[in-house]
Tab-separated table of C-alpha atoms in Angstrom:
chain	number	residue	atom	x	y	z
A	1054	UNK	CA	69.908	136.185	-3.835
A	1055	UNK	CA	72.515	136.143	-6.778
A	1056	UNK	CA	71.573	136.296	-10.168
A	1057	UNK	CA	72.538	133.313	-12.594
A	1058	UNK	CA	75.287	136.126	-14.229
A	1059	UNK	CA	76.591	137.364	-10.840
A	1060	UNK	CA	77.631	133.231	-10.130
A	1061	UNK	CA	79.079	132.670	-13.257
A	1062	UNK	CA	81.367	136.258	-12.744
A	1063	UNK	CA	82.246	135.286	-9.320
A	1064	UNK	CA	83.466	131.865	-10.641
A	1065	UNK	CA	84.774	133.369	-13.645
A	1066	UNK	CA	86.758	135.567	-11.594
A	1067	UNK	CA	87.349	133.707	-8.289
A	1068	UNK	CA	91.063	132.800	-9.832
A	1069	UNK	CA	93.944	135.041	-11.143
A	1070	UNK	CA	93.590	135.025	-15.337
A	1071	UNK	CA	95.371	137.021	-17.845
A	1072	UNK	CA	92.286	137.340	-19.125
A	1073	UNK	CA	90.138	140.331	-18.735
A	1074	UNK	CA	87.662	140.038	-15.590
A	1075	UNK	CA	84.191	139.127	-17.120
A	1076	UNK	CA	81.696	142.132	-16.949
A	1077	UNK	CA	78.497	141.987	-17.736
A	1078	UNK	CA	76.638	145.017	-20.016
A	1079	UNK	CA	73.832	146.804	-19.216
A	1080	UNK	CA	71.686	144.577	-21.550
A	1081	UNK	CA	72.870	141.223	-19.975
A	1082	UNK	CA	74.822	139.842	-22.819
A	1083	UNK	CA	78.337	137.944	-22.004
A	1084	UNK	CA	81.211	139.880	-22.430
A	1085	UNK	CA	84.068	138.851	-24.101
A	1086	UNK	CA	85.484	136.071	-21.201
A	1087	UNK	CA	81.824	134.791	-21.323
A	1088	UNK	CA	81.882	135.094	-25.250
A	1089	UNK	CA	84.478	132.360	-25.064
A	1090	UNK	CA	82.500	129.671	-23.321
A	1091	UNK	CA	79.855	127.692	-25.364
A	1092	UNK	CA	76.998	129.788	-26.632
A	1093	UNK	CA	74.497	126.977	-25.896
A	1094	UNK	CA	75.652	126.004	-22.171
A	1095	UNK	CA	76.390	129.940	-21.429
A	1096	UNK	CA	73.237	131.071	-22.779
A	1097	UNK	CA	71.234	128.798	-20.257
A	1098	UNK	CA	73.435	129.614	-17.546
A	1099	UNK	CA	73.065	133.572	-17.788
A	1100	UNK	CA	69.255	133.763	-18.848
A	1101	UNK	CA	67.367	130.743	-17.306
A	1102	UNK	CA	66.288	130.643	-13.688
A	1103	UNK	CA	66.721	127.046	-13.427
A	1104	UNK	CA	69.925	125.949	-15.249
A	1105	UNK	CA	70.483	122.329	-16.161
A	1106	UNK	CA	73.444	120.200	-14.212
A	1107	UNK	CA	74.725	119.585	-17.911
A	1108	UNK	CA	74.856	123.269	-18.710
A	1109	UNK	CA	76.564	123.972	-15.190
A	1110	UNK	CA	79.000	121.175	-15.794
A	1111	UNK	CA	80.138	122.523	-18.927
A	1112	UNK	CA	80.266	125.921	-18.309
A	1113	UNK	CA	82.073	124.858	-14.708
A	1114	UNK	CA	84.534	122.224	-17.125
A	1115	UNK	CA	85.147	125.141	-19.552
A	1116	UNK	CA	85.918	127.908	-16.526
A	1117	UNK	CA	88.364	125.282	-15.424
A	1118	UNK	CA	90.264	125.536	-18.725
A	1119	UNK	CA	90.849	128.983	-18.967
A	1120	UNK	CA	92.691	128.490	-15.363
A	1121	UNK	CA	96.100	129.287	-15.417
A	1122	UNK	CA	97.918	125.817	-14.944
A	1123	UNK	CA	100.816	127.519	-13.222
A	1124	UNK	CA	99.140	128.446	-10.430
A	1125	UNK	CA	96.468	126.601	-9.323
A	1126	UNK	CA	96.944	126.811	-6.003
A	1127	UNK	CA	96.092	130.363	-6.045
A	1128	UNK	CA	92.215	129.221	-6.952
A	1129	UNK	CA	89.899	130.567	-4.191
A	1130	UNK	CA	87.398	128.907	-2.882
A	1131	UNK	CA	83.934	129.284	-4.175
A	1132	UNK	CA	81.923	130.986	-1.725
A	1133	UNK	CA	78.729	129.358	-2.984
A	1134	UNK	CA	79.838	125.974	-1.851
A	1135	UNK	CA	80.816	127.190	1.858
A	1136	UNK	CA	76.655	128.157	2.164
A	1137	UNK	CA	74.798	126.278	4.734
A	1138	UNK	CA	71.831	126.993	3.173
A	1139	UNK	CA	71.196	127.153	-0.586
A	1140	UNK	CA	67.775	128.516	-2.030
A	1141	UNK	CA	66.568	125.375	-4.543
A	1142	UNK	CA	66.529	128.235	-8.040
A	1143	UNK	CA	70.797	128.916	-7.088
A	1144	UNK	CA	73.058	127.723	-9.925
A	1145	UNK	CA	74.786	124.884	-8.021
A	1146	UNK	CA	78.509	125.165	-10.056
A	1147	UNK	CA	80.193	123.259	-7.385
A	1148	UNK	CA	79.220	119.406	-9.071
A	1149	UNK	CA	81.059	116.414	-8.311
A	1150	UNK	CA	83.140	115.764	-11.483
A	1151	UNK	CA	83.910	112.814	-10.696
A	1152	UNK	CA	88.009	111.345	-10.856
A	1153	UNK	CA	88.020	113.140	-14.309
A	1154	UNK	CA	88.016	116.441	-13.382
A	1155	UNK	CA	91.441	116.985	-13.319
A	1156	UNK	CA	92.496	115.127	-16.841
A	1157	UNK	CA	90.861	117.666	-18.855
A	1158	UNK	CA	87.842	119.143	-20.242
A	1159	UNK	CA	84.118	117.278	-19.634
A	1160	UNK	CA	82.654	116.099	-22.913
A	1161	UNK	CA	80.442	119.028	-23.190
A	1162	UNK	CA	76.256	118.266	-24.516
A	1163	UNK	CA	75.520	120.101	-28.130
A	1164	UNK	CA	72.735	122.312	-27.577
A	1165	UNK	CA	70.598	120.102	-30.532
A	1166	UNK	CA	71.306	117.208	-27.569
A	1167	UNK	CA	69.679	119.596	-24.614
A	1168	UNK	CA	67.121	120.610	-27.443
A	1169	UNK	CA	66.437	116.984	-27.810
A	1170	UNK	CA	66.004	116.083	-24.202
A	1171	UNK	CA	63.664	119.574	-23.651
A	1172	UNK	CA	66.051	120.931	-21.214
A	1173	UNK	CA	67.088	123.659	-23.667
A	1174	UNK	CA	64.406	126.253	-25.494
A	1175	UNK	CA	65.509	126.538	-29.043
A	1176	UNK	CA	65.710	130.120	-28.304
A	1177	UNK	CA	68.531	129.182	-25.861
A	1178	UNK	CA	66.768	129.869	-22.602
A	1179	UNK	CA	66.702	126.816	-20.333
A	1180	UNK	CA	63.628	124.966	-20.224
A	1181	UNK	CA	61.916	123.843	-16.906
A	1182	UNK	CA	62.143	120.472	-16.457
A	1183	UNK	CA	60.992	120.006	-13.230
A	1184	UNK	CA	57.342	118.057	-13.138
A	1185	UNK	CA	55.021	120.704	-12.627
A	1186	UNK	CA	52.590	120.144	-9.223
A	1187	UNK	CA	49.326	119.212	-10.988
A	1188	UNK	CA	46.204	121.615	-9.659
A	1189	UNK	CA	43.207	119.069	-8.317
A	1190	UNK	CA	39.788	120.721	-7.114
A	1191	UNK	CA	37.788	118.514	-5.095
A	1192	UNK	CA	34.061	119.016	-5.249
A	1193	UNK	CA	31.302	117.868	-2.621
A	1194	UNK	CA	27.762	118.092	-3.445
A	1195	UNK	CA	25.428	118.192	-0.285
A	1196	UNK	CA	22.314	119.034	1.062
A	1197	UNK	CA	21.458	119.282	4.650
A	1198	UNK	CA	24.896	117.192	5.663
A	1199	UNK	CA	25.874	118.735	9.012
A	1200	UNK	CA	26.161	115.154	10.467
A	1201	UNK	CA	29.135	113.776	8.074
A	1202	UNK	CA	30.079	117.147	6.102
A	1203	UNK	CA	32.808	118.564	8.386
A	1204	UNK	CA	34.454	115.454	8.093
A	1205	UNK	CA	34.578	115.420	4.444
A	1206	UNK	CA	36.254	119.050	4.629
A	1207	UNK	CA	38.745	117.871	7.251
A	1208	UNK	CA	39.529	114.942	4.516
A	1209	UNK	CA	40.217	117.243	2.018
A	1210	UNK	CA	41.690	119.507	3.700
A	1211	UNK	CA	44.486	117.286	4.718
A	1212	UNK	CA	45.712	115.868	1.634
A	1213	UNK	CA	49.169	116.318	1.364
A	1214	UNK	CA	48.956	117.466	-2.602
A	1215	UNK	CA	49.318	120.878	-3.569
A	1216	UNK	CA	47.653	123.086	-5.274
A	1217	UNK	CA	44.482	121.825	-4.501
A	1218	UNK	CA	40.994	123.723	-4.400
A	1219	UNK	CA	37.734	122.834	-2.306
A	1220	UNK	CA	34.094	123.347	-3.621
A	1221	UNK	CA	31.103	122.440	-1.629
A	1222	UNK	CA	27.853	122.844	-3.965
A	1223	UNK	CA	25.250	123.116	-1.384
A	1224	UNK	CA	21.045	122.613	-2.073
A	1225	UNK	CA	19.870	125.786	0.245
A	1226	UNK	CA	20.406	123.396	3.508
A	1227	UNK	CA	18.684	124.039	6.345
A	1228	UNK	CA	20.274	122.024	8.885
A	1229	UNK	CA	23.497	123.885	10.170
A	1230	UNK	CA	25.563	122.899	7.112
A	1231	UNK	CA	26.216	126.497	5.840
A	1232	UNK	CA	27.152	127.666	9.242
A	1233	UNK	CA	30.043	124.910	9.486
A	1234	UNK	CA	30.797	125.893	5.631
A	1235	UNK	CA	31.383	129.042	6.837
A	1236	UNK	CA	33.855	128.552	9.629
A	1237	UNK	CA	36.178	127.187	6.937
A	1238	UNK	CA	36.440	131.089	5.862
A	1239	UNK	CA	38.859	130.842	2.690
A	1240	UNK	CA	39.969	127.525	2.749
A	1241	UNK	CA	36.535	126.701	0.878
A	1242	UNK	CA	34.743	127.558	-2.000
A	1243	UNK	CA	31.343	127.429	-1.502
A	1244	UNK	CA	27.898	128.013	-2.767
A	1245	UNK	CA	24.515	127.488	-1.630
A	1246	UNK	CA	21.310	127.962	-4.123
A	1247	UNK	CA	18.706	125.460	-5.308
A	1248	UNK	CA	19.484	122.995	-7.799
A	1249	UNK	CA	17.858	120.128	-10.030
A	1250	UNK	CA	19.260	117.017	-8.528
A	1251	UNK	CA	22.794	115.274	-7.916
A	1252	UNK	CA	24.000	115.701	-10.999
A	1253	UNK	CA	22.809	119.095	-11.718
A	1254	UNK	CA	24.997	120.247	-8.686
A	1255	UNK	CA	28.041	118.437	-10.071
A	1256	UNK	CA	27.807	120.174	-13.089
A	1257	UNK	CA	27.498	123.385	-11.140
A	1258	UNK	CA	30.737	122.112	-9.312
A	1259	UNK	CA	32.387	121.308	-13.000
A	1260	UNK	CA	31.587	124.764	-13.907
A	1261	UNK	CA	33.608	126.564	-12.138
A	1262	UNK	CA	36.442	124.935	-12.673
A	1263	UNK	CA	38.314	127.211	-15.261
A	1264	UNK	CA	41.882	125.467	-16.655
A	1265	UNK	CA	41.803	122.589	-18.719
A	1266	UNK	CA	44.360	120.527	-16.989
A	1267	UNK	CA	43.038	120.827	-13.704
A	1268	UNK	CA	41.879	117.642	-12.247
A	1269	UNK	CA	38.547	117.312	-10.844
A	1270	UNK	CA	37.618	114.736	-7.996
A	1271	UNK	CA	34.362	113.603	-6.756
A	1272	UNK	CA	33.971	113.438	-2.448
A	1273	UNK	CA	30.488	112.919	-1.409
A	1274	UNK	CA	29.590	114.809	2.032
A	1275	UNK	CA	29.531	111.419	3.569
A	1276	UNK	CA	32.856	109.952	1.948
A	1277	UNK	CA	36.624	110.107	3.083
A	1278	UNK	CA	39.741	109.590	1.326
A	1279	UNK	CA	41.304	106.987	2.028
A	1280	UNK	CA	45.041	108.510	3.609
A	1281	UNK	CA	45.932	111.990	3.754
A	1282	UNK	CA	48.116	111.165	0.314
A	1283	UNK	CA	45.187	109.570	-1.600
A	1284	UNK	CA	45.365	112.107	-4.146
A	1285	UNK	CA	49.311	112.666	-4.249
A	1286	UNK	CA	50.159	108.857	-4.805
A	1287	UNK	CA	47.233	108.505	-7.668
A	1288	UNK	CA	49.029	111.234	-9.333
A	1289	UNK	CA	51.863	110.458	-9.158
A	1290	UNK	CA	51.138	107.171	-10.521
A	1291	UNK	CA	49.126	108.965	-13.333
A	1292	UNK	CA	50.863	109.151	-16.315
A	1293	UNK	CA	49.630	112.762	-17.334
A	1294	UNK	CA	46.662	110.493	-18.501
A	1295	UNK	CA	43.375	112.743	-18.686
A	1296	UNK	CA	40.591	110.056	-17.002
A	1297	UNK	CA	42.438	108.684	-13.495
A	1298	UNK	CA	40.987	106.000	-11.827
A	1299	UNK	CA	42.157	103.912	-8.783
A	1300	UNK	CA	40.648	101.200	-6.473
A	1301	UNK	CA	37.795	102.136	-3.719
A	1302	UNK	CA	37.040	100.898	-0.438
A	1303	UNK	CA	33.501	100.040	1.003
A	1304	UNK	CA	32.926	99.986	4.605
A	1305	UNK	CA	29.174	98.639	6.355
A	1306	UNK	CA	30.064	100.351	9.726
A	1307	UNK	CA	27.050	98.488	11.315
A	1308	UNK	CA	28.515	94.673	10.951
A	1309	UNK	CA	32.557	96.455	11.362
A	1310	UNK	CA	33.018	94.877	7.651
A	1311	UNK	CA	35.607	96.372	4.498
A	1312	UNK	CA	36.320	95.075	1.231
A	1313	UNK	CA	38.173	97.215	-1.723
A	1314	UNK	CA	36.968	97.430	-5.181
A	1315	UNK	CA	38.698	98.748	-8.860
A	1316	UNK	CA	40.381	97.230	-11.728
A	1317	UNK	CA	41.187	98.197	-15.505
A	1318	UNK	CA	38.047	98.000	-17.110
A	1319	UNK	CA	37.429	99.436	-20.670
A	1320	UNK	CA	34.339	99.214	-22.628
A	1321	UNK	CA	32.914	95.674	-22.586
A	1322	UNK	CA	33.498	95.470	-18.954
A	1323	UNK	CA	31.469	98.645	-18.165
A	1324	UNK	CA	28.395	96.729	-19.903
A	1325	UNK	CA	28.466	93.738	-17.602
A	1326	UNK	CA	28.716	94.845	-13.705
A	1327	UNK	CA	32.030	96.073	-13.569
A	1328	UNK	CA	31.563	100.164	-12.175
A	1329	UNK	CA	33.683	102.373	-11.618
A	1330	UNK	CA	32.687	104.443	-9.026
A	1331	UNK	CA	33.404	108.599	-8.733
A	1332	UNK	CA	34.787	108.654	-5.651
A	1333	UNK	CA	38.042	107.027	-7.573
A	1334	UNK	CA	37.875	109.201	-10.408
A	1335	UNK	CA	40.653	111.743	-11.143
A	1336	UNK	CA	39.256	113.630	-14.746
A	1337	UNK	CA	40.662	116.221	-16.013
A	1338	UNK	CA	38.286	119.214	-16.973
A	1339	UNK	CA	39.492	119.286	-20.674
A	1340	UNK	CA	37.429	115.254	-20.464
A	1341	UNK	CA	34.532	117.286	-19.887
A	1342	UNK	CA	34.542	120.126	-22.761
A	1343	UNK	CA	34.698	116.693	-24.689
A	1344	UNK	CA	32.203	114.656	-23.918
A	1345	UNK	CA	30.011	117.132	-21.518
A	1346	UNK	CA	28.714	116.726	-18.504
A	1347	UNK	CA	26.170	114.518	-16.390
A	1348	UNK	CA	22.915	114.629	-18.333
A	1349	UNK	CA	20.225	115.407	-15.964
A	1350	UNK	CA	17.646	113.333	-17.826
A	1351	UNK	CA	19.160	110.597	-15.346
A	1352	UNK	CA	18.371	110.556	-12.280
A	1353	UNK	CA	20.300	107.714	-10.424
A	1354	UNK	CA	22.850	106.933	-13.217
A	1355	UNK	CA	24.041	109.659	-15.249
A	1356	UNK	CA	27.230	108.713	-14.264
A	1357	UNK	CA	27.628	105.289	-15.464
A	1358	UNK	CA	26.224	107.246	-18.796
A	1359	UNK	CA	29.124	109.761	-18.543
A	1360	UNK	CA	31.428	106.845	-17.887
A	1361	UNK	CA	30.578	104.982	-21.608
A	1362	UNK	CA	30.940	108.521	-23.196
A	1363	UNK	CA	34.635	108.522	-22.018
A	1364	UNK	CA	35.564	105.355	-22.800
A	1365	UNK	CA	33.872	105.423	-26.318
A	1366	UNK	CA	36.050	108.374	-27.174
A	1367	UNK	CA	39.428	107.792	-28.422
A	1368	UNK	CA	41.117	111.066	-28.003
A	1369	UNK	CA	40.944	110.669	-23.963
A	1370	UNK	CA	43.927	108.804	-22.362
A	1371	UNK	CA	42.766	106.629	-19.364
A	1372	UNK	CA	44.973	105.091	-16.141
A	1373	UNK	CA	44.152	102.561	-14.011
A	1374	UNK	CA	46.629	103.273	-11.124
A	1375	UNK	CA	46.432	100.540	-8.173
A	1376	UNK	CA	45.531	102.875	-5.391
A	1377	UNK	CA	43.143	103.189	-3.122
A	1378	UNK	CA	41.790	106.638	-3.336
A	1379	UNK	CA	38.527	107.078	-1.034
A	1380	UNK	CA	36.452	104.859	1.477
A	1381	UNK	CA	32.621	105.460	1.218
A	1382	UNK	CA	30.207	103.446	2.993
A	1383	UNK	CA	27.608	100.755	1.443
A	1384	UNK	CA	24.241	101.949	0.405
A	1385	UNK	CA	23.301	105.418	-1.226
A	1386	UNK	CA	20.667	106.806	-3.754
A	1387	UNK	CA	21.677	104.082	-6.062
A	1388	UNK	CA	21.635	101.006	-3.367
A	1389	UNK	CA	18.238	101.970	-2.029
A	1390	UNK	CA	16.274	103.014	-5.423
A	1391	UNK	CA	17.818	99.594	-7.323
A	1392	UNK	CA	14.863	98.834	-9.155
A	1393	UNK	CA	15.013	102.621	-10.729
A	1394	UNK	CA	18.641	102.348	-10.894
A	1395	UNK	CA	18.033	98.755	-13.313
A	1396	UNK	CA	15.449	100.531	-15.363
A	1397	UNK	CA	18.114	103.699	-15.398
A	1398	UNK	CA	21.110	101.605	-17.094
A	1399	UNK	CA	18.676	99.307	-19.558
A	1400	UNK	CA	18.091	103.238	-21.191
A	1401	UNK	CA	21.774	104.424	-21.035
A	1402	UNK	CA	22.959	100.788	-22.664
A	1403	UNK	CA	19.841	101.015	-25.269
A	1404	UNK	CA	21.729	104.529	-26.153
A	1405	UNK	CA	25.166	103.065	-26.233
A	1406	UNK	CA	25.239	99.668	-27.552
A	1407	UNK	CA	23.930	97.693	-30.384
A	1408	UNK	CA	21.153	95.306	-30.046
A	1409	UNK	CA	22.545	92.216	-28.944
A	1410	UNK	CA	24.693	94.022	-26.234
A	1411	UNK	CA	21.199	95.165	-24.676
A	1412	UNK	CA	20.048	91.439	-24.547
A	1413	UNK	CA	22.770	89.825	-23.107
A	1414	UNK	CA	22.643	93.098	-20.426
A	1415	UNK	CA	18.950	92.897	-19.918
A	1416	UNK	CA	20.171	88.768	-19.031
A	1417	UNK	CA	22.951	89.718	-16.670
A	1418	UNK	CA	20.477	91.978	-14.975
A	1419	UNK	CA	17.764	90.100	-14.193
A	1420	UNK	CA	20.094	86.895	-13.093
A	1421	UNK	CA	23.129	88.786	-11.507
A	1422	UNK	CA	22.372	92.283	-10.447
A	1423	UNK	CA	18.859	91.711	-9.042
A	1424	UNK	CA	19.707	88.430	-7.651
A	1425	UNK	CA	22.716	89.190	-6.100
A	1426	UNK	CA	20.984	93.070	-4.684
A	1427	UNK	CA	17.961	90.714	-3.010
A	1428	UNK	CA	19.726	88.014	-1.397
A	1429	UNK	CA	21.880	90.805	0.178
A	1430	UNK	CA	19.141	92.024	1.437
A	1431	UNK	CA	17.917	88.390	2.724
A	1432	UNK	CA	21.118	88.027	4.157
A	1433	UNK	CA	21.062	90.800	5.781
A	1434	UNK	CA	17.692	90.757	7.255
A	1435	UNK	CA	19.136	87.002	8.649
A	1436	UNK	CA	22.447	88.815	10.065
A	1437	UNK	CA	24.309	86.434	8.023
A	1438	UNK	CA	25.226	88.882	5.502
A	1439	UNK	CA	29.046	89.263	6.812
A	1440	UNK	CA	29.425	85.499	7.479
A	1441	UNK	CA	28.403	85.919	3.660
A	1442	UNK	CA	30.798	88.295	2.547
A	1443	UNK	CA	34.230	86.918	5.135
A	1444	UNK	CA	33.321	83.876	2.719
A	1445	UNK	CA	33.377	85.541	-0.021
A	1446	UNK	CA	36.832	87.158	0.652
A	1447	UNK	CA	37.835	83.342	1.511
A	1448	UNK	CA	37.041	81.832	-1.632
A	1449	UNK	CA	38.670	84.857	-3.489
A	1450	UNK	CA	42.045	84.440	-1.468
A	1451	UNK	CA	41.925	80.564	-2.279
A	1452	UNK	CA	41.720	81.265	-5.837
């Protein structure tokens, strides 16, 4: 492959000139034809791997000047544009000019302009402006999942986003999970030793993730993203923001039934019923050095703990971004300990809001969460529990 000076010598010296051929010296510096263009636009051209189009066009718009007008026709062809294939770091100096090309110079960017727009270092190197892949790691926590965790691996394992990292934190199973961990060879992290709860085996997970910037993602053993793009579109829709969060769907496989959940939320709305659950989450691990981890004095809701700590700080930047980013199914710890999970929040709000927040939650709970968690079960016990929901949807729609 060509180096960034060998293009701009072979287009330098692709038509007949007066002018001295351009050589380059030993240390890589312009010589004197290359002396003549603009520092700024030459400078990027000969030293950066990526060049800008604007540097290109005005190094290509100055080349065309120093042509000798009397014989154009003489110009050879550039080589570079009769390649089939070009590699995607190759100086492309063969840009449409547009009708203008032939009237006179291009009005060429200052190199304070390229400064501006961070497509030129001030040191004169060229800048890389192209949007860096962001690194995810996705991290399962199971214990004894052989029944549902090669499907979670399979779901992570086919997301389309790049660089991404898989760690399973596994509880010493004894049910065949570590044998289909291990068929996986190197395409997962894994690691298998006793642990004090959920959330002491996320933090394990947390741990060792190492760069700041990386994003971290929740999958439970018996979750699945939603698409094999889940992660790329939520990204992409990100922002840069360092707490992602996107829309969830629920699925009761035993009536066939599916409804989606998520919406901006910020702090008022975590206090009454609106959750945001982790299987939507996107955090960076910078959000953790922060506000810490999942504090293991919870059983059933450190997250929803860890949740209020994020949006109570200021410095963290959060996204909603309309997408739906996993599918889990109804029920779990939380759903089938409810009465622990009640007692669970009261603490946490106690902890995180003043006193008349904590009366108008302990309200909402007893009339809405508890209500609405037993006459589910009711409902369900009467098999009317979909007609239920379908209605639910219906009214929803309507509105």
């Amino acid at each position: 492959m060509e180096s960034a000076v060998q293009i701009v010598r072979r287009a330098s010296s692709s038509f007949p000139s007066p002018r001295a051929a351009p050589t380059a010296c030993a240390t890589g510096k312009p010589t004197p034809m290359l002396a003549r263009l603009p520092s700024h636009a030459c400078a990027e051209v000969v030293w950066a791997s990526t060049p800008s189009p604007a540097a290109c066009r005005c190094v290509a718009s100055h080349l065309f000047r120093m042509m000798p007008k009397s014989e154009p026709e003489k110009m050879e062809p550039d080589p570079i544009a009769n390649r089939s294939e070009r590699s995607h770091q190759s100086v492309n100096l063969d840009v449409d000019m547009g009708p203008e090309c032939h009237r006179g110079p291009f009005p060429c960017q200052s190199a304070d302009g390229l400064i501006a727009e961070r497509v030129l270092r001030e040191d004169g190197r060229m800048a890389d402006t192209r949007s860096p892949a962001l690194p995810i790691t996705v991290i399962t926590v199971v214990r004894n999942g052989a029944r549902t965790i090669e499907g979670a691996i399979e779901s992570v394992l086919a997301q389309s986003c790049r660089p991404l990292e898989y760690i399973v934190v596994d509880g010493c199973s004894t049910d065949g999970t570590l044998d289909i961990l291990r068929r996986y060879g190197g395409r997962v992290r894994w690691t298998s030793m006793p642990d004090d709860g959920l959330y002491d085996a996320m933090n394990r997970g947390i741990a060792r993730v190492l760069e700041p910037d990386t994003y971290i993602h929740f999958l439970n053993a018996d979750d699945r993203f939603a698409a094999n793009d889940s992660l790329e579109r939520a990204l992409a829709d990100s922002g840069g923001a360092d707490f992602v969060y996107g829309r969830l769907e629920r699925r009761d496989d035993a009536l066939r039934y599916t409804d989606v959940v998520g919406q901006p939320v910020d702090r008022p709305a975590l206090l009454f019923g609106t959750r945001i659950a982790h299987q939507a989450i996107l955090c960076k691990r910078s959000v953790f050095d922060r506000v810490g981890g999942f504090r293991t004095e919870y059983r059933i809701a450190a997250d929803y703990d860890w949740l209020l700590r994020v949006f109570e700080d200021p410095g963290i930047t959060t996204r909603f971004v309309p997408v739906v980013v996993a599918s889990m199914g109804f029920g779990g710890v939380s759903w089938e300990r409810f009465p622990a999970l009640a007692r669970e929040r009261f603490r946490i709000v106690r902890r995180h809001y003043a006193f008349p927040d904590v009366v108008r939650f302990s309200v909402y709970t007893v009339f809405g969460d508890y209500l609405r968690h037993y006459l589910q079960r009711v409902l369900r016990r009467l098999h009317l529990l979909n007609f239920a929901r379908a209605l639910k949807q219906s009214l929803r729609r309507d509105a």
